[in-house]
mmCIF file of C-alpha atoms in Angstrom:
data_model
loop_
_atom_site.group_PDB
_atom_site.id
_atom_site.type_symbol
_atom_site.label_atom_id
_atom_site.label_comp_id
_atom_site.label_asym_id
_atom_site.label_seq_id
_atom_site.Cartn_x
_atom_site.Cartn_y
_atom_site.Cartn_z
ATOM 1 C CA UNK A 75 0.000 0.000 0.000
ATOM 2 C CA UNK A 76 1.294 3.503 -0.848
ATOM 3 C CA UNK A 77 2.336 5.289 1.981
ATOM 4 C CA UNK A 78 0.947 8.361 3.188
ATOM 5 C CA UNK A 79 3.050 11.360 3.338
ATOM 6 C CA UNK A 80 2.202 13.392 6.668
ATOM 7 C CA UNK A 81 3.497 17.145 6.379
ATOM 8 C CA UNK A 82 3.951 19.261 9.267
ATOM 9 C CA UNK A 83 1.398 22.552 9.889
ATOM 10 C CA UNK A 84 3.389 25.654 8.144
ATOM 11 C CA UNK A 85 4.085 28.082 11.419
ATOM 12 C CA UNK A 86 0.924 30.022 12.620
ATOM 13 C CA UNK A 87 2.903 32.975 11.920
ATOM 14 C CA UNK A 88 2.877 32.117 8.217
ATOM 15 C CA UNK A 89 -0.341 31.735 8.067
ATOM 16 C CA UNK A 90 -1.385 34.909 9.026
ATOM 17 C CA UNK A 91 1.207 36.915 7.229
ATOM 18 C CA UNK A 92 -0.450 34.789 4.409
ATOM 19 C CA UNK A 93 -3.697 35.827 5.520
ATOM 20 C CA UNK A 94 -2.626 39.451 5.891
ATOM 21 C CA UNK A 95 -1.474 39.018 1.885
ATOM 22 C CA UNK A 96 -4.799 37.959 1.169
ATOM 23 C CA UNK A 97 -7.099 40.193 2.386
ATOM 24 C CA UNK A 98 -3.900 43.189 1.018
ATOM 25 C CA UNK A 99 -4.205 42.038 -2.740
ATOM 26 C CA UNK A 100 -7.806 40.563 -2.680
ATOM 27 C CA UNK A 101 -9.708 42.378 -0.084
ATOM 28 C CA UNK A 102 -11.885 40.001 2.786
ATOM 29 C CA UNK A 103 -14.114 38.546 0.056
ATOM 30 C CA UNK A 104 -11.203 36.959 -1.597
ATOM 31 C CA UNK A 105 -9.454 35.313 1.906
ATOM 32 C CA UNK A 106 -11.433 32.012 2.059
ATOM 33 C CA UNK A 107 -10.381 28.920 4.401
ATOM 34 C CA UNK A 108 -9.803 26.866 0.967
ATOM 35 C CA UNK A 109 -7.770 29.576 -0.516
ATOM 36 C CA UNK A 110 -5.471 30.426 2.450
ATOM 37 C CA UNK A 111 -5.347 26.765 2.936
ATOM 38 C CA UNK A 112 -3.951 26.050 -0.758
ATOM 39 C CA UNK A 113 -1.965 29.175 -0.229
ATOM 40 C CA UNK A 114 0.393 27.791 3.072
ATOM 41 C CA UNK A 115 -0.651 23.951 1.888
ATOM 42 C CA UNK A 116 -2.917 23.129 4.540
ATOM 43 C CA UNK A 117 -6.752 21.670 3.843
ATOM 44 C CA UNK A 118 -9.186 24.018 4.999
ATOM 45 C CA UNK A 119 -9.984 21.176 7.666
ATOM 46 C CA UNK A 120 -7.024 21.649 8.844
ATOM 47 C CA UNK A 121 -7.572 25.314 9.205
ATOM 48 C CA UNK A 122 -10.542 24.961 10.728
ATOM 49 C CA UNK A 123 -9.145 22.931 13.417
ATOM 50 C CA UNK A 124 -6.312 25.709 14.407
ATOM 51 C CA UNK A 125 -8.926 29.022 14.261
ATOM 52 C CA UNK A 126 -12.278 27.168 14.887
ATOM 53 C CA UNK A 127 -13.837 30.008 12.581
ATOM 54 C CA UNK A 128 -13.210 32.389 10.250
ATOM 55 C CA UNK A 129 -13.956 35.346 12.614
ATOM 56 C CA UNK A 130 -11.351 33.876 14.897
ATOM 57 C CA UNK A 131 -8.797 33.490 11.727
ATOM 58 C CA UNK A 132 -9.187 37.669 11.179
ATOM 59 C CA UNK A 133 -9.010 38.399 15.343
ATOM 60 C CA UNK A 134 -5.669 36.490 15.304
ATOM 61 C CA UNK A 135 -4.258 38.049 11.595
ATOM 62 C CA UNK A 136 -5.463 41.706 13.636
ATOM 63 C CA UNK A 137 -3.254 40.453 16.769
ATOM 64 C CA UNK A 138 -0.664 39.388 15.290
ATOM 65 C CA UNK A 139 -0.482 42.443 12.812
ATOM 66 C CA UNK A 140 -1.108 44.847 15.790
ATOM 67 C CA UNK A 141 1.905 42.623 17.921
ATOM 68 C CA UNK A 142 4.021 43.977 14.509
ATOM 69 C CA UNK A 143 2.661 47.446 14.764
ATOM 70 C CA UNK A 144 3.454 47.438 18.448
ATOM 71 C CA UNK A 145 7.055 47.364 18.341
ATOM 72 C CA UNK A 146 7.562 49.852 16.243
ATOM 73 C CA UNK A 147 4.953 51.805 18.141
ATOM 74 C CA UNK A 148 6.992 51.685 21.290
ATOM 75 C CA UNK A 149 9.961 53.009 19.781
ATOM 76 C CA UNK A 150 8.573 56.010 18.207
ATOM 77 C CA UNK A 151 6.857 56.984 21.385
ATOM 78 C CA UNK A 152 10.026 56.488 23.429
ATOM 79 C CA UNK A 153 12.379 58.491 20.630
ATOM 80 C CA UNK A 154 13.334 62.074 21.278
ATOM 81 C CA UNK A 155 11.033 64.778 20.357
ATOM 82 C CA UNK A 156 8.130 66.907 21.071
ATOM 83 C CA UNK A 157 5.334 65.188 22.448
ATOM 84 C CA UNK A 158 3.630 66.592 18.549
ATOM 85 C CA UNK A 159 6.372 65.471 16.837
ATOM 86 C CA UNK A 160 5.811 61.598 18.295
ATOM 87 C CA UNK A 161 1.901 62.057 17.948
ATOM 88 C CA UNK A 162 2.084 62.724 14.249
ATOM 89 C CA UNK A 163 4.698 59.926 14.116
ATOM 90 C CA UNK A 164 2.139 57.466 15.528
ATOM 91 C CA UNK A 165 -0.579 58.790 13.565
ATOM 92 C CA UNK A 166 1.678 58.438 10.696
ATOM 93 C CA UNK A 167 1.982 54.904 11.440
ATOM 94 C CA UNK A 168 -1.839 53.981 11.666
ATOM 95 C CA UNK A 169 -3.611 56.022 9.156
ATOM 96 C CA UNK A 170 -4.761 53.846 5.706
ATOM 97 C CA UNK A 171 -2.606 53.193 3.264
ATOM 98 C CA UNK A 172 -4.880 53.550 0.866
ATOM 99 C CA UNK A 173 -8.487 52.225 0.707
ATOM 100 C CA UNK A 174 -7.291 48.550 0.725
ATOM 101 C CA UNK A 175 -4.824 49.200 3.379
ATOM 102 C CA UNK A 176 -5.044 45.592 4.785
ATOM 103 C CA UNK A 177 -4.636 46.088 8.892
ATOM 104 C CA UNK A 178 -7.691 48.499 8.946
ATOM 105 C CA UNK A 179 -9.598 46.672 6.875
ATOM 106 C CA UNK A 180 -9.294 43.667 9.501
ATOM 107 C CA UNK A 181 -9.549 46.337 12.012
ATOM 108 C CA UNK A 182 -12.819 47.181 10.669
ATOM 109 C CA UNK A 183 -14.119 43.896 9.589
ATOM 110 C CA UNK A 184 -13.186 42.331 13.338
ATOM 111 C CA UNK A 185 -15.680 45.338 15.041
ATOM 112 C CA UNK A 186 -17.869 44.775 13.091
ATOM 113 C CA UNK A 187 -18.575 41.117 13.718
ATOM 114 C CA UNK A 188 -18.105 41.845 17.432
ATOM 115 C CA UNK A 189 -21.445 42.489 18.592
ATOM 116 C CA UNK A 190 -21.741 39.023 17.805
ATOM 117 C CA UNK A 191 -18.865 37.889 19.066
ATOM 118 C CA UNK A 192 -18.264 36.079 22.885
ATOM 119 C CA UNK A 193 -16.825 37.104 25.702
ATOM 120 C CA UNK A 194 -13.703 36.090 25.104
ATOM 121 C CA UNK A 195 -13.218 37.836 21.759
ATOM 122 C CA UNK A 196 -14.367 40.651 23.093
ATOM 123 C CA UNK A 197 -11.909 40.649 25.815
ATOM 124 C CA UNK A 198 -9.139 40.552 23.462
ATOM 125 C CA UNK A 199 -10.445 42.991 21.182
ATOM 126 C CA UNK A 200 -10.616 45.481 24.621
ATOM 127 C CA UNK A 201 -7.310 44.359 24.503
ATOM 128 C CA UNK A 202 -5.993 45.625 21.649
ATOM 129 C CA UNK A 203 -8.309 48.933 22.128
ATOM 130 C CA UNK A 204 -6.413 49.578 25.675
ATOM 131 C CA UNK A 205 -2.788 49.177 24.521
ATOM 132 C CA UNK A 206 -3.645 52.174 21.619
ATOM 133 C CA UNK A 207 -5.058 53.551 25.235
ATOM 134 C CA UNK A 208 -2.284 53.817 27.731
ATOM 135 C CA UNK A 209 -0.073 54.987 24.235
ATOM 136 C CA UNK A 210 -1.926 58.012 23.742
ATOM 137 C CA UNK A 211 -2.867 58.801 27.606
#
């Protein structure tokens, strides 16, 4: 009998850099769990199995994208300057790039779906909301 080749989950990180792609050069419409899966060779089962949902696939691509963000975040706020120099810095670094710009369209997408959303969603998304917070207080 022909053996089965098993081949190992691509890094979560991939996949949502992949899904990040997605949504930048074909908007939400075009990420699907059968195209991202085909995209990082995983079966949309298998997808399915990591994120649960498709909501939960675009909370974890806006994590992980605002995890990115945050870095350089910290070190514009903690560079020398006038406190309006580092504003328009970090304003700089979150305004749309462009109508397609692909972190607000998650950003938008993920509110959206949150009044539907549980608890624990809706926790992290607080999350997220309180570290833009305690930056700009």
């Amino acid at each position: 009998a022909p053996r089965r080749t098993h081949h190992a989950a691509p890094p979560r990180e991939d996949v949502l850099a992949a899904a990040m792609a997605t949504v930048a050069e074909r908007g939400l419409d075009g990420l699907t769990m059968a195209g991202l899966g085909r995209e990082v060779g995983m079966s949309s089962g298998h997808l399915l199995y990591y994120f649960r949902t498709k909501d939960e696939l675009l909370l974890q691509t806006l994590e992980w994208s605002e995890r990115r963000l945050g870095a350089e975040r910290g070190a514009l706020l903690a560079r020398p300057g006038t406190a309006r120099e580092r504003l328009e810095a970090y304003i700089d670094l979150y305004l749309p790039a462009g109508h397609r710009d692909p972190h607000w369209t998650l950003w938008l997408e993920v509110w959206g779906r949150s009044q539907n959303a549980d608890d624990d969603a809706r926790a992290r998304q607080a999350a997220i909301e309180g570290v833009w917070h305690r930056d700009l207080v």
